[in-house]
Coordinates of C-alpha atoms in Angstrom, one line a residue:
Chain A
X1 CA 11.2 -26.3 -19.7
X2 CA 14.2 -28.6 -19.9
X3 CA 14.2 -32.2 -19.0
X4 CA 17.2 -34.1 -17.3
X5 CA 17.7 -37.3 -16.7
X6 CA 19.1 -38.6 -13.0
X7 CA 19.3 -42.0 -11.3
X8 CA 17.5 -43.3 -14.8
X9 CA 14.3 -40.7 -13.8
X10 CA 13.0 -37.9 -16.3
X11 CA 13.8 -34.6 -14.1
X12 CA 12.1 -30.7 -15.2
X13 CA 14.6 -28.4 -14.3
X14 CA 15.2 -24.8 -15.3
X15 CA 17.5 -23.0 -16.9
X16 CA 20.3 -23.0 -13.9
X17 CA 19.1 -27.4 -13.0
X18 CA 17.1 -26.0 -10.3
X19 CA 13.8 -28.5 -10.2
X20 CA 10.7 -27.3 -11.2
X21 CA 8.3 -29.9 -9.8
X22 CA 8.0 -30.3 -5.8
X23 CA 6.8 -34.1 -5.8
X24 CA 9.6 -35.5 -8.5
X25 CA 12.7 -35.1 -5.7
X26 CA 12.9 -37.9 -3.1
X27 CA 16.3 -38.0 -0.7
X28 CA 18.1 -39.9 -3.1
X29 CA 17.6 -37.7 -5.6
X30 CA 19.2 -35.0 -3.0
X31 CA 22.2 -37.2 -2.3
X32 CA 22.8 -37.3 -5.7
X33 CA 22.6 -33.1 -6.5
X34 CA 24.7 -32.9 -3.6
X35 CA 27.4 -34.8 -5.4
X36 CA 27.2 -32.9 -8.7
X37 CA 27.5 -29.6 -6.3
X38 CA 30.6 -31.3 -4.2
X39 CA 28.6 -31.0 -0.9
X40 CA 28.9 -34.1 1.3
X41 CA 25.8 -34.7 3.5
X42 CA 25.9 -35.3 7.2
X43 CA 22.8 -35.6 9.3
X44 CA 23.1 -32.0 10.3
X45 CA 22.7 -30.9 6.1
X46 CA 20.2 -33.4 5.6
X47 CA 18.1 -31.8 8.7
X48 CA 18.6 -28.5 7.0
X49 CA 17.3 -30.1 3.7
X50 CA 14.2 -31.3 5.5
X51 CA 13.3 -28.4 6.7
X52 CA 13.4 -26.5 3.4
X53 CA 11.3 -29.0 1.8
X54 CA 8.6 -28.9 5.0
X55 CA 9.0 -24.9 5.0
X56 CA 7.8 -24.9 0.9
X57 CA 5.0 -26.9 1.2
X58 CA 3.7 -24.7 4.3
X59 CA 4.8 -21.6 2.7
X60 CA 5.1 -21.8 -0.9
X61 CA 8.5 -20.1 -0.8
X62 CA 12.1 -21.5 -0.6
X63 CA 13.3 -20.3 3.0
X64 CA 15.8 -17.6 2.9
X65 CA 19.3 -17.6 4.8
X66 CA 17.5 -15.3 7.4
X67 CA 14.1 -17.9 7.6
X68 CA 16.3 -20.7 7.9
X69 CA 18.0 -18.8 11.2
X70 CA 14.4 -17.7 12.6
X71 CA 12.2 -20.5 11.8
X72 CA 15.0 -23.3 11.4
X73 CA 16.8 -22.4 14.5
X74 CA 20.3 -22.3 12.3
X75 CA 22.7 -19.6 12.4
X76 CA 23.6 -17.5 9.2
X77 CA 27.4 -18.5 10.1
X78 CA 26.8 -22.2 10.4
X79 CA 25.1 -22.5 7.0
X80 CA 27.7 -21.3 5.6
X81 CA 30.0 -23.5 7.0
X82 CA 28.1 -26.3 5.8
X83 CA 27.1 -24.9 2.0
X84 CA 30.0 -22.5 1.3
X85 CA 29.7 -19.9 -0.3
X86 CA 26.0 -19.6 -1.2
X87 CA 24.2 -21.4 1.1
X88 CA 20.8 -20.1 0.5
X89 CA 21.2 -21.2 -3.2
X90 CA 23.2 -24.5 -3.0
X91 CA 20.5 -25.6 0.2
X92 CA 17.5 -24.8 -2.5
X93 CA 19.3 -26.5 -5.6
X94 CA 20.0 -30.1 -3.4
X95 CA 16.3 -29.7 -1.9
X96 CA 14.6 -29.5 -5.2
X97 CA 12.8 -26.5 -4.7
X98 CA 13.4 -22.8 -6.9
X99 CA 16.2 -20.6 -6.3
X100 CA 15.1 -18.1 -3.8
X101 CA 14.2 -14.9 -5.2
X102 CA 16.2 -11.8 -4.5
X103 CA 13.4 -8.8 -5.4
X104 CA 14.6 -6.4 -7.6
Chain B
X1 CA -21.4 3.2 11.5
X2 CA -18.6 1.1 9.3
X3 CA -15.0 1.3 10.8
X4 CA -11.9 1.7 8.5
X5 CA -8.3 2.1 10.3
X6 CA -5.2 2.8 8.3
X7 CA -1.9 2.7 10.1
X8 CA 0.9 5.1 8.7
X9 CA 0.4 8.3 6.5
X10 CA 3.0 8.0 4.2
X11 CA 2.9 7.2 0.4
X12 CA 0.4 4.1 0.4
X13 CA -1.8 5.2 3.3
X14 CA -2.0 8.7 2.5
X15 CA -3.0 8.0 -0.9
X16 CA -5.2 4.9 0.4
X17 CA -7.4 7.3 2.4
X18 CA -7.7 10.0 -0.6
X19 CA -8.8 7.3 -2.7
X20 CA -10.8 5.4 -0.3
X21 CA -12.7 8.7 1.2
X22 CA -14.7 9.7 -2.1
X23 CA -15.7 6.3 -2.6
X24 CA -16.7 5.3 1.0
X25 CA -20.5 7.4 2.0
X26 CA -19.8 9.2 5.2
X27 CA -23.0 8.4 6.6
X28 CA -21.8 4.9 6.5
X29 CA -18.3 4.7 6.9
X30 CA -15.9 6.1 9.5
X31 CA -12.2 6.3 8.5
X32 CA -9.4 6.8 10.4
X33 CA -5.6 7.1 9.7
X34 CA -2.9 7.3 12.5
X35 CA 0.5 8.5 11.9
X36 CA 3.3 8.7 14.4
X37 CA 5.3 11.7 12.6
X38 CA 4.0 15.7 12.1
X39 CA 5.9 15.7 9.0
X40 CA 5.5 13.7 5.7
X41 CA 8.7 13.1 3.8
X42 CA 9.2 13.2 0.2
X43 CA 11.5 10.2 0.9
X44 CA 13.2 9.7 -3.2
X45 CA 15.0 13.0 -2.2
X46 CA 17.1 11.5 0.5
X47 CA 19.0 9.9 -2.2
X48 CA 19.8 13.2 -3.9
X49 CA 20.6 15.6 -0.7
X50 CA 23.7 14.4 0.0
X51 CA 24.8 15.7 -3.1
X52 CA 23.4 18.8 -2.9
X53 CA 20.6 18.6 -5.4
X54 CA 18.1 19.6 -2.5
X55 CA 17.9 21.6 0.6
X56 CA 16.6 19.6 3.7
X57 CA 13.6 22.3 3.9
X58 CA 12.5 21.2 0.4
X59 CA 11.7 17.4 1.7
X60 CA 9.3 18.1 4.3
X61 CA 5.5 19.1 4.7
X62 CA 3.0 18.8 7.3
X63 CA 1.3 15.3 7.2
X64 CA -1.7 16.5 7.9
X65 CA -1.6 18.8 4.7
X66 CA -2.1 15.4 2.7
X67 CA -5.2 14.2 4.8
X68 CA -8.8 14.8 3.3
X69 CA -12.1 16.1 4.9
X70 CA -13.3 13.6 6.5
X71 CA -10.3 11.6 7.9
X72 CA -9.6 11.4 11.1
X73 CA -6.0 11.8 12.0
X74 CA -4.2 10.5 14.8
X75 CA -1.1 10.9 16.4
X76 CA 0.7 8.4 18.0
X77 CA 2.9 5.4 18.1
X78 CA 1.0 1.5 17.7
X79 CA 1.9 -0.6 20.2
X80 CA -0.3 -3.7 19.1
X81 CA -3.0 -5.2 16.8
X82 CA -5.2 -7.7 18.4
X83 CA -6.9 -9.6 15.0
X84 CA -9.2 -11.6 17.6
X85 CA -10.4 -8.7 18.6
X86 CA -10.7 -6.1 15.8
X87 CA -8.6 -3.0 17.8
X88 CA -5.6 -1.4 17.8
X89 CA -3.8 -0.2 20.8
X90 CA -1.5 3.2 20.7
X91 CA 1.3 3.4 22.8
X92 CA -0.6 5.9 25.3
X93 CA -3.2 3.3 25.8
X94 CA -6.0 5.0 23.1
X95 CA -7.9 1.8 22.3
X96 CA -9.4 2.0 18.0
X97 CA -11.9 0.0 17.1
X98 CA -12.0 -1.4 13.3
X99 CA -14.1 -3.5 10.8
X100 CA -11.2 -3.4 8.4
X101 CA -7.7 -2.6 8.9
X102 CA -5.2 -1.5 5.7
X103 CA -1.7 -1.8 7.4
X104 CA 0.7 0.7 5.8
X105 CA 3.1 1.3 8.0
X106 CA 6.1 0.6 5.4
X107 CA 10.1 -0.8 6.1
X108 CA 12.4 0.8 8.0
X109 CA 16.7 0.5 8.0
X110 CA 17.7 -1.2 10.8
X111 CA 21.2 -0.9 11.4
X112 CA 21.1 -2.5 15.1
X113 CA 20.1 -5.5 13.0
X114 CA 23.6 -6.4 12.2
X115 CA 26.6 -6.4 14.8
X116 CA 28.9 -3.7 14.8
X117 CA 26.7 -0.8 12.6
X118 CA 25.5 1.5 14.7
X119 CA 28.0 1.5 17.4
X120 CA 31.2 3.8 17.6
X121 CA 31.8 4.4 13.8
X122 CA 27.4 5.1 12.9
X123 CA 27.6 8.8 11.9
X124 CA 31.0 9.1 11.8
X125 CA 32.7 6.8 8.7
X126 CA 29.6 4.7 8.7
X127 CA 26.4 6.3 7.0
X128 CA 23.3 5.4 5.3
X129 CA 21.0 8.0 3.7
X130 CA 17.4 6.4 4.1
X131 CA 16.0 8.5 6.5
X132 CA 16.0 12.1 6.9
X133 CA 17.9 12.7 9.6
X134 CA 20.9 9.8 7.8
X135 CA 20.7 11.5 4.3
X136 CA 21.4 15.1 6.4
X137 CA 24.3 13.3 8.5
X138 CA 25.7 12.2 5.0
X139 CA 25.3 15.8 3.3
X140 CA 27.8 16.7 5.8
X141 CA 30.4 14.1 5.9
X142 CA 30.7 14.2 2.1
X143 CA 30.9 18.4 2.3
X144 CA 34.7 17.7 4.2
X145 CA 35.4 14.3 3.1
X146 CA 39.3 14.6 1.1
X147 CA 38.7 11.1 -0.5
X148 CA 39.9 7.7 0.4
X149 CA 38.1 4.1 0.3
X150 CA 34.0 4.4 -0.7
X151 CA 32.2 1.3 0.1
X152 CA 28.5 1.4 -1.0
X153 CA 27.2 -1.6 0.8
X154 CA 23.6 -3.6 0.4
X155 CA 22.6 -5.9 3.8
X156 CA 20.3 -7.9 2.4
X157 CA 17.2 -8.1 0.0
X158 CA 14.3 -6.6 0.2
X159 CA 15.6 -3.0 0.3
X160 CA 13.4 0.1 0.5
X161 CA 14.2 1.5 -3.8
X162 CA 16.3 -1.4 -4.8
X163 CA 18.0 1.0 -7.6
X164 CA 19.3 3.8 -5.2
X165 CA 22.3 2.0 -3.6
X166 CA 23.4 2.0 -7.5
X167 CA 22.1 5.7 -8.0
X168 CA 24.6 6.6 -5.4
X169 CA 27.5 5.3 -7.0
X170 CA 26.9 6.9 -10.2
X171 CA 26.1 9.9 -8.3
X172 CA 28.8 9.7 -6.1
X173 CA 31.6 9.0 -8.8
X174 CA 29.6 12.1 -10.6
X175 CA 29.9 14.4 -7.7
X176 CA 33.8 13.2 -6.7
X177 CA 34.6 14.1 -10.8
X178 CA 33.0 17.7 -10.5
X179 CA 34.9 18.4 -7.0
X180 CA 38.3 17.0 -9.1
X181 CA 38.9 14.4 -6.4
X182 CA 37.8 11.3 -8.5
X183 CA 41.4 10.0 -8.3
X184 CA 42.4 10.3 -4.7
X185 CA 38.7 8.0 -4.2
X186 CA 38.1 4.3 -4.8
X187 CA 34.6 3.7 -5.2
X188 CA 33.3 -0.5 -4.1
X189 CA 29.9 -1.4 -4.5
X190 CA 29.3 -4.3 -2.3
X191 CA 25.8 -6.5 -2.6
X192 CA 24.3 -10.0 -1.0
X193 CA 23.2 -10.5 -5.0
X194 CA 25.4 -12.4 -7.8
X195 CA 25.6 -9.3 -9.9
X196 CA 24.7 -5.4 -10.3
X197 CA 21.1 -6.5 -10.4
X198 CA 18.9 -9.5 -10.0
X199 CA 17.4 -9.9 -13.6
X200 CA 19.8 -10.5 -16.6
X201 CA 19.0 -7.6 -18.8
X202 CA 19.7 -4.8 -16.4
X203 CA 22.5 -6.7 -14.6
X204 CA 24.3 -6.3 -17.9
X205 CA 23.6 -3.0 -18.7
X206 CA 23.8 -1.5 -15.1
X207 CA 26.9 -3.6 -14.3
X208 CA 28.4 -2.1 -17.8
X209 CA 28.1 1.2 -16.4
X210 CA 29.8 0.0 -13.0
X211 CA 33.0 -0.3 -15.2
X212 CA 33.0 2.4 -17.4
X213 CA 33.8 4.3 -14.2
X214 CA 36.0 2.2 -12.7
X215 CA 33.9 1.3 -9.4
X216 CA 34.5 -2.4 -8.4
X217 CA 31.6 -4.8 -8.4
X218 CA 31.6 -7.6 -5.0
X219 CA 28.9 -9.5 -5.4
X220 CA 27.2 -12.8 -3.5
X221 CA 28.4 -10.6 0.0
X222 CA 26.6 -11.5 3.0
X223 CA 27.4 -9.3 5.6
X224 CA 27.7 -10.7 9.1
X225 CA 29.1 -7.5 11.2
X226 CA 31.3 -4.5 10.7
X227 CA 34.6 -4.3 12.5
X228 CA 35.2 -1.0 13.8
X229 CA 38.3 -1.1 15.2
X230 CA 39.7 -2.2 11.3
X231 CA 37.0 -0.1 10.0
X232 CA 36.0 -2.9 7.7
X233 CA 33.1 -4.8 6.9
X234 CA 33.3 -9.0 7.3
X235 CA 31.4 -11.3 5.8
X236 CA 29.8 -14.9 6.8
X237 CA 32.6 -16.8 4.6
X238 CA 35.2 -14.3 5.7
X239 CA 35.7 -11.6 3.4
X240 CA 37.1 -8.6 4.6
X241 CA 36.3 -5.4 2.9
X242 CA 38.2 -2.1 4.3
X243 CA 36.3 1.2 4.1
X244 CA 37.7 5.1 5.1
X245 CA 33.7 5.7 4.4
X246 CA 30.8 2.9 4.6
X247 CA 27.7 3.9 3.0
X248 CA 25.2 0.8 3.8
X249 CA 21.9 0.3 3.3
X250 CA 21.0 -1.2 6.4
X251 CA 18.1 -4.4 7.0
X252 CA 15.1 -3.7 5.9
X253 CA 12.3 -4.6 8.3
X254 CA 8.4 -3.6 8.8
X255 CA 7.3 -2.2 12.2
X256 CA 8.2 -3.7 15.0
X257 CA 4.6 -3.8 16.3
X258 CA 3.6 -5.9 13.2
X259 CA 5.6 -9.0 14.8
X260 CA 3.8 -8.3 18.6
X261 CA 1.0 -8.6 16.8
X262 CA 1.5 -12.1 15.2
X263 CA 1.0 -10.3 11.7
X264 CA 4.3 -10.7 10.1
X265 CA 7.0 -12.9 8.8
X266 CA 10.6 -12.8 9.9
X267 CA 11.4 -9.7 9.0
X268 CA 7.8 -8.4 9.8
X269 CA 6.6 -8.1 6.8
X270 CA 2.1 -8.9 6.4
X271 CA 2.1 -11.7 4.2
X272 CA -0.7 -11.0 1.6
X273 CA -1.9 -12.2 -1.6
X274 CA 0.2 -10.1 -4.1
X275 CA -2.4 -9.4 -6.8
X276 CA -5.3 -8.0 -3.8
X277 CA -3.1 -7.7 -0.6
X278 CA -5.6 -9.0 1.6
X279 CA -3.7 -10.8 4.4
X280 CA -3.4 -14.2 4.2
X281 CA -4.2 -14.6 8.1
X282 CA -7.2 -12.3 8.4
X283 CA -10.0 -11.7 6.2
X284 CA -10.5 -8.0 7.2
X285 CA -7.2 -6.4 7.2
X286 CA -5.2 -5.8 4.0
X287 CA -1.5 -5.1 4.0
X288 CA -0.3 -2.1 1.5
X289 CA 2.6 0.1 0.1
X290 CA 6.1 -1.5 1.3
X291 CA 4.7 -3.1 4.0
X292 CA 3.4 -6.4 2.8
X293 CA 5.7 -9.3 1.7
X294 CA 5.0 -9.4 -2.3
X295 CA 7.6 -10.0 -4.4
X296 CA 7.8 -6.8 -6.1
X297 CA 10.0 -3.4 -5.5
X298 CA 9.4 -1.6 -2.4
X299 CA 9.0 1.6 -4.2
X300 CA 6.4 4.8 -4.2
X301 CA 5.7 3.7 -7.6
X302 CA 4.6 0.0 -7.0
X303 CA 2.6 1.6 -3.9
X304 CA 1.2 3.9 -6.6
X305 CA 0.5 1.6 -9.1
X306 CA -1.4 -0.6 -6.8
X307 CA -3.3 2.2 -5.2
X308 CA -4.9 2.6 -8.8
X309 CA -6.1 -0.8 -8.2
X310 CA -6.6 -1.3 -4.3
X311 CA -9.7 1.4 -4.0
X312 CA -12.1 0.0 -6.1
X313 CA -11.5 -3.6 -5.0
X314 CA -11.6 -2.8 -1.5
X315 CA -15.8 -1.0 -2.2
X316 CA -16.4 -4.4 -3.9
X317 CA -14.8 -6.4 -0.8
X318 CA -17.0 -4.9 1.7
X319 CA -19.7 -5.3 -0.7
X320 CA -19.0 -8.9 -0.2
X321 CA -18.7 -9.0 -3.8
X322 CA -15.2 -10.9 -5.8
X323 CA -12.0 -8.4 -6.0
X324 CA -11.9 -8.4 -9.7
X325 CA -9.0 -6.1 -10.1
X326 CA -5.4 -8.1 -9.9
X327 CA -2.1 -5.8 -9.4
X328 CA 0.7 -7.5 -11.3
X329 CA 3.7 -5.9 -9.4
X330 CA 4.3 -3.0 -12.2
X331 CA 6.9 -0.7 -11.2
X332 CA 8.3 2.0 -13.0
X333 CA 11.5 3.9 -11.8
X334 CA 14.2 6.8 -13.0
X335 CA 17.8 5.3 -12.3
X336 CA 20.3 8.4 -12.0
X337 CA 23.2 7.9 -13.3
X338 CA 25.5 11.0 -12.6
X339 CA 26.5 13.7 -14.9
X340 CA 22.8 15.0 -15.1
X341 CA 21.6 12.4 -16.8
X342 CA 19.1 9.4 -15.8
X343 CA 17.5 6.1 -16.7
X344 CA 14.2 4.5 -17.0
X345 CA 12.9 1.0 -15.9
X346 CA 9.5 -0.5 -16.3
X347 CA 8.6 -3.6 -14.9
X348 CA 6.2 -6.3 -13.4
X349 CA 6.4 -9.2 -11.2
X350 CA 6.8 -11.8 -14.9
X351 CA 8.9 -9.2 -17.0
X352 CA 12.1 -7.9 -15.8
X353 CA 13.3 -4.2 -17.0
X354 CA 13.4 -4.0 -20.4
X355 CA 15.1 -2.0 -23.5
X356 CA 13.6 0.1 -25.4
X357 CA 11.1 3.0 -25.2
X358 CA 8.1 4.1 -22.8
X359 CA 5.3 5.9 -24.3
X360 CA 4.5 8.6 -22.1
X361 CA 2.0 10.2 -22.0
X362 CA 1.8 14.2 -22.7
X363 CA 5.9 14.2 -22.9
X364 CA 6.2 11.5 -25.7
X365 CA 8.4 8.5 -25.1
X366 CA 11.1 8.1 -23.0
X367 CA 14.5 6.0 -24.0
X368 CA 14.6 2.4 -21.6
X369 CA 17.5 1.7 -19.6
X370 CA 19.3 3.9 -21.4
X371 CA 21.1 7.5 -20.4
X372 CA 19.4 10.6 -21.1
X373 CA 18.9 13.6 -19.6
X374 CA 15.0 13.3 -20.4
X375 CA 14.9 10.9 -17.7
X376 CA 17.2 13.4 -15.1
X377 CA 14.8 16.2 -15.6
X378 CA 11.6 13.5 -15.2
X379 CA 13.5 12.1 -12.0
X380 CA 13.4 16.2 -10.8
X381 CA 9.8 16.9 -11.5
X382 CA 8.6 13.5 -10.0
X383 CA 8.9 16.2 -6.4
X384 CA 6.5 18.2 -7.9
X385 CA 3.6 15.4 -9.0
X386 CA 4.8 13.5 -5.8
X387 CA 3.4 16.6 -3.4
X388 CA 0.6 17.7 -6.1
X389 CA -0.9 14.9 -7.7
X390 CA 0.2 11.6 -6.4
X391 CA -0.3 11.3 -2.8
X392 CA -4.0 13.4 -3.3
X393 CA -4.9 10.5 -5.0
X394 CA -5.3 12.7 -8.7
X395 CA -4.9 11.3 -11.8
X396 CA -1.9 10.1 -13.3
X397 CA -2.0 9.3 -16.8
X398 CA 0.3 6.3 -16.7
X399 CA -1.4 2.8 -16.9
X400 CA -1.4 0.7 -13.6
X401 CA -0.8 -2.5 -15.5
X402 CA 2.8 -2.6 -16.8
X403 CA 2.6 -2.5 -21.1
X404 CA 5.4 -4.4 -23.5
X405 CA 4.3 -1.2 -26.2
X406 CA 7.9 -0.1 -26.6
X407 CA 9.7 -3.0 -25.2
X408 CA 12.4 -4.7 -26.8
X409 CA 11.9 -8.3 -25.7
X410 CA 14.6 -10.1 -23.7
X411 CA 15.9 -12.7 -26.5
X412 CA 16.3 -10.0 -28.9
X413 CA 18.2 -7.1 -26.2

C-alpha cells in the first residue's frame, strides 16, 4: 500500500491517492486534496464533505451520487455544479474515504 | 409448526424453496412462497429476442411448474412487511404469518425514475429489453428499423446482468452486418462508468472489442432526463447525446414495498451481510438473489452460486447454531459477442474477470474472456439447465466458490 506524504504527515493511499485509513484525514487535510484536485471549498462543499465522512462511519460505504440526493438532501444537478464532472468520485477523494464502487 | 415465507418465485426464491423443502421436516416446518405473476420467465432470453434468436413462447412457463410438494403458493401482490410484527400483508388484505422471512423479490427497470423516459417517445424510439413485454416491443422496432443513430444507454449502477447492455452492442452491430445495413447505422454505447467495464482487465479487452467495430465508447455519463422533443438524452454536466433509437437500461430498484416497509436503502435494496445475507436490521429475515445490496453482479448465476451455499446455513441458523458457510460473490457469465460467438467471465467479490481458461466440468475447459463459439453454444444451452436443473435446485457440477485453476493472474494479462 503506498505511502504519501502531506502537510509533513505519512498518508496510505491507493493506487489512484484515494486514502485508505478513515482516522488519518482531518479538514485540513481535505482543504489541501481539494487544492491538488482544483476544487475551491465553500461552506456549502464542506457540508457535503461532512456528510460523506458521517455517512461512512454509519454505513461503511462512501455515499453514492444518488445517497447523497436521498439521505443528504442535495440534488444530483447541484453536485455537479460544485465537483464537476465526477462528483461522486472527486466528493470521496477530498473526504478521505474509497472511491465508490461501481458493481460490475 | 415453524413458519418460512419467501417473497417472489423467480430465480433465487424458486430455487430457495427446492433447496430449503428437502431439508426442512414437514412435520415441523411450514413453507410458503408468494409470487405475483402466473408465469416464470427465463429472463437471459430477453437479451437475445430482439434479434430473433428466440420466440417469445420459448421464454415462458407456468410458475407453479417450478414449485415443489409441499410449498404453498400464493398469488398476489405485497403491500407491506411489518418486522415488529413477523407478517406480511398482500395487497387484498391476506395477512402471513412468519418466523423467518427470505426476501427475493429481485430489481426491476424503472424508467419513471428518470425525467423524460417513459413519456411520448417510451415504445416508440425509446426501448429497453429487460422485461418481457420491452424485449417483445424491441423485437419489433428493430424488425422495420432502416438504420440511423443507435444509442445503448446505462442509468446508473447496479444493473440487473451488468454485461448485457454490452452483449447488445455486439449483437446489435452483428445483426445490422447480417441485414447489410451496418453502414447506414451508428452504433454509441453510453455508460455512468469511466470505461467499457469497471475492473481493468475486462475494460481493456471488452473496450478493444468496442473499437474493432467502430461503436463509440461515452463514458463517466450521468443521465439526468431525456429530451423528447430533440430526441436526445442530457446529462447532469450537459452533454447532449442525439439518438433516432435509445436503447436504455433504465434504474434499477427493488420492490417498492421493500421501502414501505423500512427494509431497504435508497434504491430499496435489503442491506445484508454479503457472505450469509441475513439482514442487517432483523435477525429473522434474510435478503436473497438480486434483491439484497451486496456488492456483487445481479445475475442468476451469483443467485445460483449462493443458493449452493444459503440452504445449509439457513438449517444451521434455525438450529441456533454459527452460519459456517461464507459466499464470496462468485459469478460466472457468457458475454455474446455477435457473429455466433461468445465469451466467458468468472469472478468474485476480490478477483475481477480474468484471462485464461475454465475447467468445466464434463465439456473440458472453456477459453476466458476470449471469443469462441464454445461459449455461444454454452450461452444457448444455459435455457435448457436454466428450466431443467437450475431452478429445481439439481446439481450443477460447477464449484460455488470462484477457483484461480486456469487463471491468468492480473500482472501477468
Amino acid at each position: 500500500m503506498p505511502v504519501t506524504t502531506l502537510l509533513d504527515r505519512e498518508i496510505h493511499v491507493d493506487d489512484e491517492g484515494f486514502l485508505t485509513v478513515y482516522d488519518e484525514w482531518d479538514e485540513a487535510l481535505g482543504a489541501e486534496l481539494a487544492k491538488q484536485i482544483g476544487i475551491e471549498m465553500t461552506d456549502e462543499h464542506w457540508s457535503l464533505i461532512r456528510f460523506l465522512r458521517e455517512d461512512f462511519k454509519e454505513k461503511g460505504e462512501t455515499a453514492t451520487t444518488r445517497r447523497v440526493q436521498a439521505a443528504g438532501g442535495v440534488p444530483a444537478k447541484r453536485q455537479f455544479e460544485l465537483f464537476p464532472k465526477k462528483p461522486a468520485k472527486k466528493m470521496a477523494y477530498i473526504a478521505g474515504l474509497p472511491k465508490p464502487h461501481g458493481c460490475v | 409448526m415453524r413458519r418460512l415465507l419467501v417473497l417472489g418465485a423467480g430465480t433465487a426464491g424458486t430455487m430457495a424453496v427446492n433447496k430449503l423443502r428437502p431439508r426442512l421436516p414437514e412435520s415441523e416446518w411450514d413453507i410458503t412462497i408468494v409470487e405475483q405473476s402466473d408465469t416464470h420467465y427465463y429472463q437471459p432470453g430477453y437479451l437475445l429476442m430482439p434479434f430473433g434468436t428466440y420466440q417469445p413462447k420459448q421464454l415462458v412457463k407456468p410458475t407453479a411448474r417450478f414449485i415443489p410438494k409441499g410449498v404453498n403458493l400464493v398469488k398476489g401482490e405485497i403491500d407491506v412487511v411489518k418486522p415488529d410484527e413477523n407478517t406480511v400483508t398482500l395487497a387484498d388484505g391476506t395477512r402471513l404469518e412468519y418466523d423467518y422471512l427470505v426476501i427475493a423479490t429481485g430489481t426491476t427497470p424503472r424508467p419513471d425514475q428518470t425525467p423524460g423516459m417513459a413519456e411520448e417517445e417510451w415504445h416508440r424510439s425509446v426501448h429497453e429489453f429487460y422485461t418481457y413485454e420491452g424485449s417483445k416491443a424491441l423485437t419489433e422496432k428493430l424488425k422495420t428499423w432502416p438504420g440511423g443513430r443507435l444509442v445503448v444507454h446505462i442509468t446508473e449502477m447496479p444493473v440487473k446482468c451488468p454485461v448485457a447492455p454490452l452483449e447488445f452492442t455486439f449483437l446489435a452491430d452483428s445483426f445490422f452486418k447480417k441485414k447489410g445495413i451496418r453502414d447506414k447505422v451508428e452504433i454509441t454505447y453510453v455508460t455512468p462508468l469511466p470505461g467499457a467495464f469497471t475492473k481493468p482487465v475486462s475494460a481493456k479487452a471488452l473496450g478493444g472489442m468496442l473499437d474493432a467495430r467502430s461503436i463509440t465508447l461515452e463514458p463517466d455519463f450521468m443521465i439526468e432526463s431525456v429530451d423528447n422533443e430533440k430526441k436526445a438524452i442530457v446529462s447532469y454536466d450537459e452533454r447532449e447525446i442525439p439518438f433516432d433509437l435509445l436503447v436504455t437500461i433504465p434504474l434499477n430498484m427493488g420492490a417498492d414495498y421493500v421501502a414501505k416497509s423500512g427494509l431497504g436503502d435508497e434504491l430499496n435494496f435489503v442491506p445484508v451481510n454479503k457472505e450469509t445475507f441475513l439482514s442487517k436490521a432483523h435477525d429473522n429475515i434474510f435478503a436473497v438473489g438480486d434483491a439484497s445490496d451486496i456488492p456483487a453482479s445481479k445475475a442468476g448465476s451469483v443467485a445460483h452460486f449462493a443458493m449452493d451455499l444459503f440452504p445449509d446455513n439457513f438449517v444451521r441458523y434455525v438450529e441456533g447454531k454459527e452460519m459456517t458457510e461464507k459466499f464470496d460473490g462468485h459469478a460466472n457469465c457468457f458475454i455474446e459477442s455477435g457473429g455466433g460467438k461468445g465469451m466467458l467471465i468468472d469472478f468474485n467479490y476480490e478477483t475481477e474477470p480474468l484471462t485464461g481458461k475454465f475447467p468445466f466440468a464434463v465439456v473440458g475447459p472453456m477459453p476466458l474472456l476470449k471469443e469462441s463459439r464454445l461459449n455461444h453454444l454454452g450461452k444457448l444451452a444455459f435455457r435448457w439447465i436454466y428450466w431443467n436443473i437450475l431452478l429445481r435446485g439439481r446439481y450443477l457440477p460447477i464449484p460455488s466458490h470462484m477457483s484461480m485453476k486456469g487463471k491468468v493472474p492480473a500482472k501477468d494479462a
